[in-house]
PDB file of C-alpha atoms in Angstrom:
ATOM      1  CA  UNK A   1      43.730  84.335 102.417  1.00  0.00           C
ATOM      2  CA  UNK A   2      42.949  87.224 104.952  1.00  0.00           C
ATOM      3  CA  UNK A   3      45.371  87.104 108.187  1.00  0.00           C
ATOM      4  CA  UNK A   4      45.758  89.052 111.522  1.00  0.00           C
ATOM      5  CA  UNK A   5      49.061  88.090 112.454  1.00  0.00           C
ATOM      6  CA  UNK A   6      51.121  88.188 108.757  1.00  0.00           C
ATOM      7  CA  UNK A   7      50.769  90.901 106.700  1.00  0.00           C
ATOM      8  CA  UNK A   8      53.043  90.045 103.644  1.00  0.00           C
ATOM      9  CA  UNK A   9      52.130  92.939 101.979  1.00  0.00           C
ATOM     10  CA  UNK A  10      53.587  95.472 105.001  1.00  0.00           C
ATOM     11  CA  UNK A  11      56.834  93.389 105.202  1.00  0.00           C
ATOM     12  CA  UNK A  12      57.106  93.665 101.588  1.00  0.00           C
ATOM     13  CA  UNK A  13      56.756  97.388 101.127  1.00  0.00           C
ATOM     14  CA  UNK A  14      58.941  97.977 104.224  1.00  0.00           C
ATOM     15  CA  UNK A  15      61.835  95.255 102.768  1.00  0.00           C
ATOM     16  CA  UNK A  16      61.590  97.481  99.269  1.00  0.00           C
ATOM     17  CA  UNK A  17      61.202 100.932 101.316  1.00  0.00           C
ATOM     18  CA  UNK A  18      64.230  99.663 103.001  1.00  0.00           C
ATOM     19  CA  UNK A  19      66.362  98.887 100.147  1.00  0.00           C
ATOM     20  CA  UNK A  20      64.765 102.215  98.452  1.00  0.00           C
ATOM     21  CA  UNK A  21      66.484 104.409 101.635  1.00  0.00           C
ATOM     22  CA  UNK A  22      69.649 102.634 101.259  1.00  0.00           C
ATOM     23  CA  UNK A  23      70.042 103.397  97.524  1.00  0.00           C
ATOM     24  CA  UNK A  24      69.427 107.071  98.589  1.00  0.00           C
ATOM     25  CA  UNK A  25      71.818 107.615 101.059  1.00  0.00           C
ATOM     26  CA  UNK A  26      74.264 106.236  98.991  1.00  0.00           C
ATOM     27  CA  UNK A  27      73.376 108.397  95.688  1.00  0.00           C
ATOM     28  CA  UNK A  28      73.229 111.230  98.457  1.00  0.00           C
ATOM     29  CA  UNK A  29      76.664 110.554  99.467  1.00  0.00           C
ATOM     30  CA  UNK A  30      78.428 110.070  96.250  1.00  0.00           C
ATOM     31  CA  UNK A  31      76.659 113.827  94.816  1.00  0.00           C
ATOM     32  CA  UNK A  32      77.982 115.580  98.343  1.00  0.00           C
ATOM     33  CA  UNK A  33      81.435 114.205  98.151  1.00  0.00           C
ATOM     34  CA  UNK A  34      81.940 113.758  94.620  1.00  0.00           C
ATOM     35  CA  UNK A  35      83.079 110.795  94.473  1.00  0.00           C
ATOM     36  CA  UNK A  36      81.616 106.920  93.762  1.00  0.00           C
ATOM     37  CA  UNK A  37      82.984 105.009  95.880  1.00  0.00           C
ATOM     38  CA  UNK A  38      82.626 106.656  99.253  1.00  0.00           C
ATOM     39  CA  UNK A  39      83.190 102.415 101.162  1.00  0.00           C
ATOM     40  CA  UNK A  40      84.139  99.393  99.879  1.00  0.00           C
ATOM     41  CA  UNK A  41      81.023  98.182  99.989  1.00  0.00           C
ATOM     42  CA  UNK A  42      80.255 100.768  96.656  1.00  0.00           C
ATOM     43  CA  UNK A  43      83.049  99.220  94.699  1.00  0.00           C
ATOM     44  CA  UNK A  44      85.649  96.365  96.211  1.00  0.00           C
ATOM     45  CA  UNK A  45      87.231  96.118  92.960  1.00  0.00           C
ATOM     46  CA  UNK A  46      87.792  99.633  91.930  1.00  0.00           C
ATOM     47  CA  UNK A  47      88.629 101.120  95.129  1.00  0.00           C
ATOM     48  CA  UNK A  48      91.812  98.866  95.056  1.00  0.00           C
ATOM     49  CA  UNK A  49      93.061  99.595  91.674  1.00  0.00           C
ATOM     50  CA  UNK A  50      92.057 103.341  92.812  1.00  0.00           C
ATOM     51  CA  UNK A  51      93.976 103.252  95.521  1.00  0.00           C
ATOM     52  CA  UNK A  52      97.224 101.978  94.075  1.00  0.00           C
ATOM     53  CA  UNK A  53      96.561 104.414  90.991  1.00  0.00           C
ATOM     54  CA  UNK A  54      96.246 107.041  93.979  1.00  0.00           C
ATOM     55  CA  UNK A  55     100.158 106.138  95.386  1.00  0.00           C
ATOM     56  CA  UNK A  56     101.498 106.151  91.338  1.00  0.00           C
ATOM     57  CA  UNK A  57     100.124 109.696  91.284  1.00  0.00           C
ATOM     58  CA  UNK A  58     101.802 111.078  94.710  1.00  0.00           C
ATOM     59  CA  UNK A  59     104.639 108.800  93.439  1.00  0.00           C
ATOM     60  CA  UNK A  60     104.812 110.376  90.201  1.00  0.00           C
ATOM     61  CA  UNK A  61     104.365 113.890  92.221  1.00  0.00           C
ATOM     62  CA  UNK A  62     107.677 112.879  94.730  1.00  0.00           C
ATOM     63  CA  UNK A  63     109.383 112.034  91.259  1.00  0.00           C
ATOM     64  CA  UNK A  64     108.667 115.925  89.857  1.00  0.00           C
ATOM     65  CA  UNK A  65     110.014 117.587  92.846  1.00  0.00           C
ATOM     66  CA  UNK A  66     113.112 115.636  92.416  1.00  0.00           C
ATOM     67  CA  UNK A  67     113.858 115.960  89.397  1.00  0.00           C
ATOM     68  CA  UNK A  68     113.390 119.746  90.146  1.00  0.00           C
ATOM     69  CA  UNK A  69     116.047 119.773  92.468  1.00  0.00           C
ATOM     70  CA  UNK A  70     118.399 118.413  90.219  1.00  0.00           C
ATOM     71  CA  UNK A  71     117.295 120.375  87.445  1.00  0.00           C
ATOM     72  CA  UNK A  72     118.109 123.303  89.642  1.00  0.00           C
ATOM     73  CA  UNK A  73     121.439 121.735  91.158  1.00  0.00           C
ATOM     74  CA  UNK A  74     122.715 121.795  87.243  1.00  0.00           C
ATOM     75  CA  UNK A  75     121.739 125.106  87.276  1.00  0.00           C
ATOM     76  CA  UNK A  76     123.581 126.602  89.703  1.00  0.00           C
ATOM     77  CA  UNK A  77     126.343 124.379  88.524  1.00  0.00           C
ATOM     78  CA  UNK A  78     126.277 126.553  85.100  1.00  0.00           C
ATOM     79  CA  UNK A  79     126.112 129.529  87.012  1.00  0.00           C
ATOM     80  CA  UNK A  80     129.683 128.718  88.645  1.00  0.00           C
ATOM     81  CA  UNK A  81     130.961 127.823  85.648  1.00  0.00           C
ATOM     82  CA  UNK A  82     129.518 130.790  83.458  1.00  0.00           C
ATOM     83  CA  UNK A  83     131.379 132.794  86.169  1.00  0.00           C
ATOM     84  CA  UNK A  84     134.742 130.474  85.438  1.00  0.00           C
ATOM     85  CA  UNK A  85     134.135 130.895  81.935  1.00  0.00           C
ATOM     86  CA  UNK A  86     134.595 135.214  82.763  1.00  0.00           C
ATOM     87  CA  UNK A  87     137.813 134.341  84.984  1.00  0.00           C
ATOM     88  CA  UNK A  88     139.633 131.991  82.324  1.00  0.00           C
ATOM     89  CA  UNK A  89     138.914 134.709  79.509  1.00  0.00           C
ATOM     90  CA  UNK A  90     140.390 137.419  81.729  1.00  0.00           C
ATOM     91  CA  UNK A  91     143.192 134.847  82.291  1.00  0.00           C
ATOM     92  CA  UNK A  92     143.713 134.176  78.386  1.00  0.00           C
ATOM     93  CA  UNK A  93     143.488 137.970  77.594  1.00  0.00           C
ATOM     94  CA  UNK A  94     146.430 138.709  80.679  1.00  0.00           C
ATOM     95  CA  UNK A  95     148.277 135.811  78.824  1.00  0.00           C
ATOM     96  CA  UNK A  96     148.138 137.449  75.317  1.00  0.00           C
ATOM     97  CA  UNK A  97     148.684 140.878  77.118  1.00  0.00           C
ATOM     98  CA  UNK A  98     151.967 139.402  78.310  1.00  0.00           C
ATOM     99  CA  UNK A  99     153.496 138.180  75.159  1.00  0.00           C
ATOM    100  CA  UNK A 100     153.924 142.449  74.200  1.00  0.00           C
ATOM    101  CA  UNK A 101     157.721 142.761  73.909  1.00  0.00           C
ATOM    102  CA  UNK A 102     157.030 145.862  74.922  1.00  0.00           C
ATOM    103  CA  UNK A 103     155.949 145.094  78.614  1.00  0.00           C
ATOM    104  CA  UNK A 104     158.612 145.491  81.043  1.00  0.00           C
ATOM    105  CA  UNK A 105     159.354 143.255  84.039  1.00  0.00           C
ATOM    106  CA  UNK A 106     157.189 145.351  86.394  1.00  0.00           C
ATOM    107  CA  UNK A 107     154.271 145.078  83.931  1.00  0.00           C
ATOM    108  CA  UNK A 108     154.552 141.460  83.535  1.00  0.00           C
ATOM    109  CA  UNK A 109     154.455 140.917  87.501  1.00  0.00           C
ATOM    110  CA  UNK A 110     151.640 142.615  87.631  1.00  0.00           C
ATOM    111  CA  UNK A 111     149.621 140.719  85.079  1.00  0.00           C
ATOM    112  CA  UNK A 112     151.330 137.528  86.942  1.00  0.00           C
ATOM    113  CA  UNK A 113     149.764 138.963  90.341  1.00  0.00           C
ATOM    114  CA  UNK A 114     145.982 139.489  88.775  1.00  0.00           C
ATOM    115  CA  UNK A 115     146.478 135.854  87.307  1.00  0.00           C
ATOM    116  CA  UNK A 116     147.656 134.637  90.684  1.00  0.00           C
ATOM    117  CA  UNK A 117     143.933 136.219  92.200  1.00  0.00           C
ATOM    118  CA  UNK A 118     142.001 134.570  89.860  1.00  0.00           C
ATOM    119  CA  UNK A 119     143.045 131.256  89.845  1.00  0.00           C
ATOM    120  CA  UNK A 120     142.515 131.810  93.597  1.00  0.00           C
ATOM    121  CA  UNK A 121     139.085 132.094  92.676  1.00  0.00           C
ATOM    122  CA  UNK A 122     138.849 129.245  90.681  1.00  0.00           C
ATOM    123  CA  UNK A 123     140.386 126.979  93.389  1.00  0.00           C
ATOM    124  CA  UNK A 124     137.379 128.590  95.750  1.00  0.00           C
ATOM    125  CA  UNK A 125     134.677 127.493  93.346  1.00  0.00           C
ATOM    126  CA  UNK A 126     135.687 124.107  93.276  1.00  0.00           C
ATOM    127  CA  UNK A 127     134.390 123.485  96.416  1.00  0.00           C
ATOM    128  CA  UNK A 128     130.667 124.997  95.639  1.00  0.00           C
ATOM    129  CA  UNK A 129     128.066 123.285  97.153  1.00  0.00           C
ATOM    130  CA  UNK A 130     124.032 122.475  96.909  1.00  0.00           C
ATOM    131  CA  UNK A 131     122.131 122.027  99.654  1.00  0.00           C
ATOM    132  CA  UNK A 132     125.232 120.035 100.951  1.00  0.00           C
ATOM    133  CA  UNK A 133     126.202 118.832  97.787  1.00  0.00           C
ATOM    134  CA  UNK A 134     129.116 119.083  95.846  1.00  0.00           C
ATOM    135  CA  UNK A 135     128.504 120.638  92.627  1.00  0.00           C
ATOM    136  CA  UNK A 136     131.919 119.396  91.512  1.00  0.00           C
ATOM    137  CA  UNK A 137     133.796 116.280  91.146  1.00  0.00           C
ATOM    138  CA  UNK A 138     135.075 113.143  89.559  1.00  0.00           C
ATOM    139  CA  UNK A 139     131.557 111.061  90.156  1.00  0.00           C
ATOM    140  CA  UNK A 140     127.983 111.326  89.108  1.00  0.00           C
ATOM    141  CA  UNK A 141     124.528 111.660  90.957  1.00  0.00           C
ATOM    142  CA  UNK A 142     121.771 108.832  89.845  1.00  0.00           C
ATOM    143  CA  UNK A 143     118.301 110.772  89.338  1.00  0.00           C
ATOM    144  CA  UNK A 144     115.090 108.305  89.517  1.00  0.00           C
ATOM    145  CA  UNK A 145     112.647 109.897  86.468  1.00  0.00           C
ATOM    146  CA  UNK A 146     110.105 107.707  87.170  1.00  0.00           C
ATOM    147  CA  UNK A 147     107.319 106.928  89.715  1.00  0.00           C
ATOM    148  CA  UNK A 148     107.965 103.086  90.314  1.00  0.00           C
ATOM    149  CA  UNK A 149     111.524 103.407  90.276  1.00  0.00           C
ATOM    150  CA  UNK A 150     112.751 102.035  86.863  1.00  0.00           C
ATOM    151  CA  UNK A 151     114.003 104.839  85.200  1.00  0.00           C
ATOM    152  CA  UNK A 152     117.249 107.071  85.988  1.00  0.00           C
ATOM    153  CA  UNK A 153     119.797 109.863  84.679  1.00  0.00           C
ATOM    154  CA  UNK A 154     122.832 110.450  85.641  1.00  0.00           C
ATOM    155  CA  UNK A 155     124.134 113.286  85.979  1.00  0.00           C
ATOM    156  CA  UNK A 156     127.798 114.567  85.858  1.00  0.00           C
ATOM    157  CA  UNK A 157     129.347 116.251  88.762  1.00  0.00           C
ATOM    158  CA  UNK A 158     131.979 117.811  86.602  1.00  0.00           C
ATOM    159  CA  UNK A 159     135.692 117.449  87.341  1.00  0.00           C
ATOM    160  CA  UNK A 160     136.192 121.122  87.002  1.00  0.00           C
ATOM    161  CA  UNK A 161     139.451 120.804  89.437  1.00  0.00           C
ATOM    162  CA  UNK A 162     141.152 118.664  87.661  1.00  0.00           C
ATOM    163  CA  UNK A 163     139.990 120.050  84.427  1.00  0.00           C
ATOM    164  CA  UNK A 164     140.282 123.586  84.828  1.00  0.00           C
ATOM    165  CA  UNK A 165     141.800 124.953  88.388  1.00  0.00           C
ATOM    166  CA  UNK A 166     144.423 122.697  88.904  1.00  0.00           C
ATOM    167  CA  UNK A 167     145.629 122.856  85.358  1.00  0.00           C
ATOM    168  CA  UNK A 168     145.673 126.732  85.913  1.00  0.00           C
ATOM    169  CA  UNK A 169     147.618 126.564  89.087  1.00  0.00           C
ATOM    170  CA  UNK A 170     150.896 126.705  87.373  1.00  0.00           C
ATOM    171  CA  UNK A 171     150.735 129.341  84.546  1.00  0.00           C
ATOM    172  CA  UNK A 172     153.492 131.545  84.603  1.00  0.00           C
ATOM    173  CA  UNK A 173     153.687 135.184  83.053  1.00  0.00           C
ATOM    174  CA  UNK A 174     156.647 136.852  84.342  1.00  0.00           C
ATOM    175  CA  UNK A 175     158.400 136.405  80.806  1.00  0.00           C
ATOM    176  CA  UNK A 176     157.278 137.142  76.795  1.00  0.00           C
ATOM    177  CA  UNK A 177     158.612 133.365  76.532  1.00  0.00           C
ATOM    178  CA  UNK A 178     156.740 131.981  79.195  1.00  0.00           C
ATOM    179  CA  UNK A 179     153.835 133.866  78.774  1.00  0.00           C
ATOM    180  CA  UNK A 180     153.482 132.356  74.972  1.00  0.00           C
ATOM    181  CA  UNK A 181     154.237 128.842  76.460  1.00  0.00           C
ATOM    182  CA  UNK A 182     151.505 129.201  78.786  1.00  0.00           C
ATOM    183  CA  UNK A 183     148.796 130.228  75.621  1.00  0.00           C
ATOM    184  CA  UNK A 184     148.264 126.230  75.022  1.00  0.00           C
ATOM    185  CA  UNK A 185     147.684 125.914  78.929  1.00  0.00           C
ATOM    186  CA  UNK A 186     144.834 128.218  79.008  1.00  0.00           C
ATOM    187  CA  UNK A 187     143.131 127.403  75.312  1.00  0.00           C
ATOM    188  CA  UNK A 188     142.906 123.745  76.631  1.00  0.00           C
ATOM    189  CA  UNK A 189     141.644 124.970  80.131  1.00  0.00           C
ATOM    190  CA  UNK A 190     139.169 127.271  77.701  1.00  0.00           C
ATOM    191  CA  UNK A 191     137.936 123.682  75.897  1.00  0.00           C
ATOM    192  CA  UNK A 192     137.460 122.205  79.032  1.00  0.00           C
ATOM    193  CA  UNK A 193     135.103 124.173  80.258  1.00  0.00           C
ATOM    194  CA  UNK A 194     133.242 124.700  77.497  1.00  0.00           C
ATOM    195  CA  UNK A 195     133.018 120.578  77.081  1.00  0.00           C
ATOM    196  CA  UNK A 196     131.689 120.851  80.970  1.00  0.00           C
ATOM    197  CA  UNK A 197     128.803 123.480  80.234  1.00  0.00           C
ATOM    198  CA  UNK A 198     127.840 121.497  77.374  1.00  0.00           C
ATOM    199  CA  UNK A 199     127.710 118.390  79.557  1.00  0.00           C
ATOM    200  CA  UNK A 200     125.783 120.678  81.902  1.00  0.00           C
ATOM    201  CA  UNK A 201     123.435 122.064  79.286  1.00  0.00           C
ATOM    202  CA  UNK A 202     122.826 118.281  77.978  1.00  0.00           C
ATOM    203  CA  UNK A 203     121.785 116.938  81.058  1.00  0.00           C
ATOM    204  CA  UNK A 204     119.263 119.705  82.011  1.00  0.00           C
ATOM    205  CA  UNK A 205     118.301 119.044  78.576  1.00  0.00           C
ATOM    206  CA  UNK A 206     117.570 115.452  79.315  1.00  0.00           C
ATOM    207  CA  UNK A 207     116.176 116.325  82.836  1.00  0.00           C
ATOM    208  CA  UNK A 208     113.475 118.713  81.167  1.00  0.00           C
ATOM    209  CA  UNK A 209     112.429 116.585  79.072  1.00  0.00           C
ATOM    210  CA  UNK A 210     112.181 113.682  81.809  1.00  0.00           C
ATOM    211  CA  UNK A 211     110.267 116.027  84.090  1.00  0.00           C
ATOM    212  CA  UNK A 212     107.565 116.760  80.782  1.00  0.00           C
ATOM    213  CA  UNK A 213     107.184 113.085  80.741  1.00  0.00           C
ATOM    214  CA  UNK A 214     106.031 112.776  83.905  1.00  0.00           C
ATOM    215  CA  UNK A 215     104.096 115.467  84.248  1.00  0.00           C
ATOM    216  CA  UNK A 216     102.020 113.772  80.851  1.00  0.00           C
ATOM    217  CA  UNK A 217     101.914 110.717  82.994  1.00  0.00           C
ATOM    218  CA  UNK A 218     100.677 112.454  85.846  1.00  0.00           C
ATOM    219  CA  UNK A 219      97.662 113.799  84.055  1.00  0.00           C
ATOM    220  CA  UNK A 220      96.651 110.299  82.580  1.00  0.00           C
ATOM    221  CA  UNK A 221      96.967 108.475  85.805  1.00  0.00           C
ATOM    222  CA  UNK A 222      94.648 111.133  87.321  1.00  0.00           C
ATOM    223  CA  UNK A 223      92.397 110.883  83.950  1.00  0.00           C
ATOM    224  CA  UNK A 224      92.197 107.060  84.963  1.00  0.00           C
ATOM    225  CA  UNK A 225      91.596 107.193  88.601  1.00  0.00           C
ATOM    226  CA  UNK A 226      88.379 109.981  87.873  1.00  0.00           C
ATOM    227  CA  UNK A 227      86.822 107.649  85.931  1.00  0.00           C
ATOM    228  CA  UNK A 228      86.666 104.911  88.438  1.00  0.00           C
ATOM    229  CA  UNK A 229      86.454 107.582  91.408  1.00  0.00           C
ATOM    230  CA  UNK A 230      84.278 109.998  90.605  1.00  0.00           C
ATOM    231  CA  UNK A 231      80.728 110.603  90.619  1.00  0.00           C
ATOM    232  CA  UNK A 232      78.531 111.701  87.567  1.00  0.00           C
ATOM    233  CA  UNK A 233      77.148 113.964  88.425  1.00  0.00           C
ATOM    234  CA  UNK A 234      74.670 114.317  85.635  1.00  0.00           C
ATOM    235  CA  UNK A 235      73.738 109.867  86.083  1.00  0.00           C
ATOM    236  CA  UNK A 236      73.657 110.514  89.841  1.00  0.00           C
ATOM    237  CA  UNK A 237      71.330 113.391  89.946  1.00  0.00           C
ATOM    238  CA  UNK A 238      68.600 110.974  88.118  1.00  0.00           C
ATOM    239  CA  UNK A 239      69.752 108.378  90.391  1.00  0.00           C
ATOM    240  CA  UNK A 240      68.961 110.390  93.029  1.00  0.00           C
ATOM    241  CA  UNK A 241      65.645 111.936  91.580  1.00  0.00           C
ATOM    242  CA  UNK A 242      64.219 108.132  91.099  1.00  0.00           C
ATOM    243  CA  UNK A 243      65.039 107.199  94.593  1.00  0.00           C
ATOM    244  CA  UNK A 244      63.220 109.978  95.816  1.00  0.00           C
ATOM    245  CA  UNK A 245      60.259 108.948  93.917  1.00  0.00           C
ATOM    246  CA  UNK A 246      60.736 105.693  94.857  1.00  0.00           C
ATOM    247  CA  UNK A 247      61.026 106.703  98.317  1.00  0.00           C
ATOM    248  CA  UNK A 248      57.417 108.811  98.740  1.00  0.00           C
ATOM    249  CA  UNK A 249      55.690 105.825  96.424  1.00  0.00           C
ATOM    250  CA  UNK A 250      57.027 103.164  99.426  1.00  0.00           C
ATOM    251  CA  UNK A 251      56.532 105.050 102.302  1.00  0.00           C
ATOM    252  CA  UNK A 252      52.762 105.385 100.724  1.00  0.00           C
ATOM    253  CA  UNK A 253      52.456 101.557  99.434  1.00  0.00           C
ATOM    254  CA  UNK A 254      53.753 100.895 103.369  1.00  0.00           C
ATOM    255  CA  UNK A 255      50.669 102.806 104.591  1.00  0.00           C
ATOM    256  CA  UNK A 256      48.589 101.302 102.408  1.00  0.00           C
ATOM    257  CA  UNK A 257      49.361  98.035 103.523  1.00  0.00           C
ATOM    258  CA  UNK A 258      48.891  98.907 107.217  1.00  0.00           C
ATOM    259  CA  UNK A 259      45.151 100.263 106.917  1.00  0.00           C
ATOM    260  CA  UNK A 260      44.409  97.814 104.652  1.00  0.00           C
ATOM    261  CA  UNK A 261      44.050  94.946 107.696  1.00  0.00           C
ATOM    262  CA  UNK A 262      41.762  97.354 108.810  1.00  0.00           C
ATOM    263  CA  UNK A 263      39.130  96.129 106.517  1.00  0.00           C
ATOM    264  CA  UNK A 264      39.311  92.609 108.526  1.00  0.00           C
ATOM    265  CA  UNK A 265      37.316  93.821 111.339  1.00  0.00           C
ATOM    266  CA  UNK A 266      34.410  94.464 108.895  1.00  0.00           C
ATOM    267  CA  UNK A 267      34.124  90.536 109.174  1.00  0.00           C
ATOM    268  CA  UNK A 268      33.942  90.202 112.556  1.00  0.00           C
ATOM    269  CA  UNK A 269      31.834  93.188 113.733  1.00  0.00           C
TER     270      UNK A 269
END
């Protein structure tokens, strides 16, 4: 059948020219922004679990710099008590010094006096502080190690008043007999604060180790969300190469089928 006012065969090249152009743009858009799903229209499905991989990621980023922080709160922690560790052996050698039988009263005041400054000292550090934070006392500090929440370390905030100023506060030097009495008060200060910078060095132990496993999660929640996000670029470029054939062989079939109702008014001439 020959017809004037229907040409199937136009409407048909333009409906596949049509479709041909869309599939362009939208190879022409994923190679440009490197990714493959540029709408939701490209892919409903994967664009949601993209997008909630997408949170776990800046999740699991939020998690890193926290655990940072309190990676580096336990490490200025150690560095007060690496400088406590100098004061208390300074303390236990003006202890020892004053057991000499050969020290006079004068000389043991004046070990007293430099034992007085220091545990001054001591009593300052207690109240050390990060970003606001106590470095020191009787409770702990809950650190989240994980992206959804689940996970946590606590970590001690050392009692290193109770443990270690306090129980300093008192030694007394000014006599050979006193001075011996007050050896057992500084070896068990001594113990104390190693058994707190072990603590310490445990937990930023643990801590490291947390902030590794995240950073392994990281990279295989980013691994996951390429492969649904982005392009390839290899597939797309001869995606985008047959399109463009595509495209020139429609736009031609489309011209084809314009002229060819041309031929109709052979008939009636």
């Amino acid at each position: 059948m020959i017809t004037i006012n229907t040409n199937t065969a136009s409407m048909t090249a333009a409906y596949n020219l049509n479709n041909t152009n869309v599939n362009l743009q939208r190879s022409l858009n994923r190679l440009s922004s490197g990714s493959r799903i540029n709408s939701s229209f490209d892919d409903a499905g994967g664009l949601a679990v993209s997008m909630k991989l997408s949170a776990s990621i800046r999740r699991t980023e939020a998690t890193q710099a926290n655990v940072g922080n309190a990676i580096a709160l336990l490490q200025t922690q150690d560095g007060v008590l690496k400088s406590a560790d100098k004061i208390v052996s300074r303390i236990s050698e003006l202890t020892q010094l004053a057991t000499d039988v050969t020290k006079s009263t004068d000389d043991l005041a004046l070990y007293q006096t430099e034992v007085d400054q220091l545990i001054e000292q001591l009593d300052l550090m207690v109240g050390e502080q990060f970003n606001g934070v106590s470095l020191f006392g009787t409770s702990s500090l809950t650190v989240v190690t994980s992206h959804d929440g689940s996970q946590t370390v606590d970590i001690t905030q050392s009692d290193f008043d109770a443990d270690v100023a306090t129980a300093l506060n008192a030694l007394d030097i000014n006599s050979v007999t006193d001075a011996k009495a007050a050896i057992s008060t500084v070896t068990t200060a001594i113990q104390s604060l190693a058994t707190l910078r072990a603590t310490n060095g445990a937990e930023q132990s643990r801590l490291t180790f947390a902030a590794d496993m995240l950073a392994v999660n990281k990279v295989n929640l980013e691994s996951a969300n390429s492969r649904i996000i982005d392009v390839d670029v290899a597939s797309e470029s001869s995606n985008l190469a047959k399109w463009n054939i595509l495209q020139q062989a429609g736009t031609a079939m489309l011209a084809q089928a314009n002229v060819s109702t041309q031929s109709i008014l052979r008939l009636i001439s």
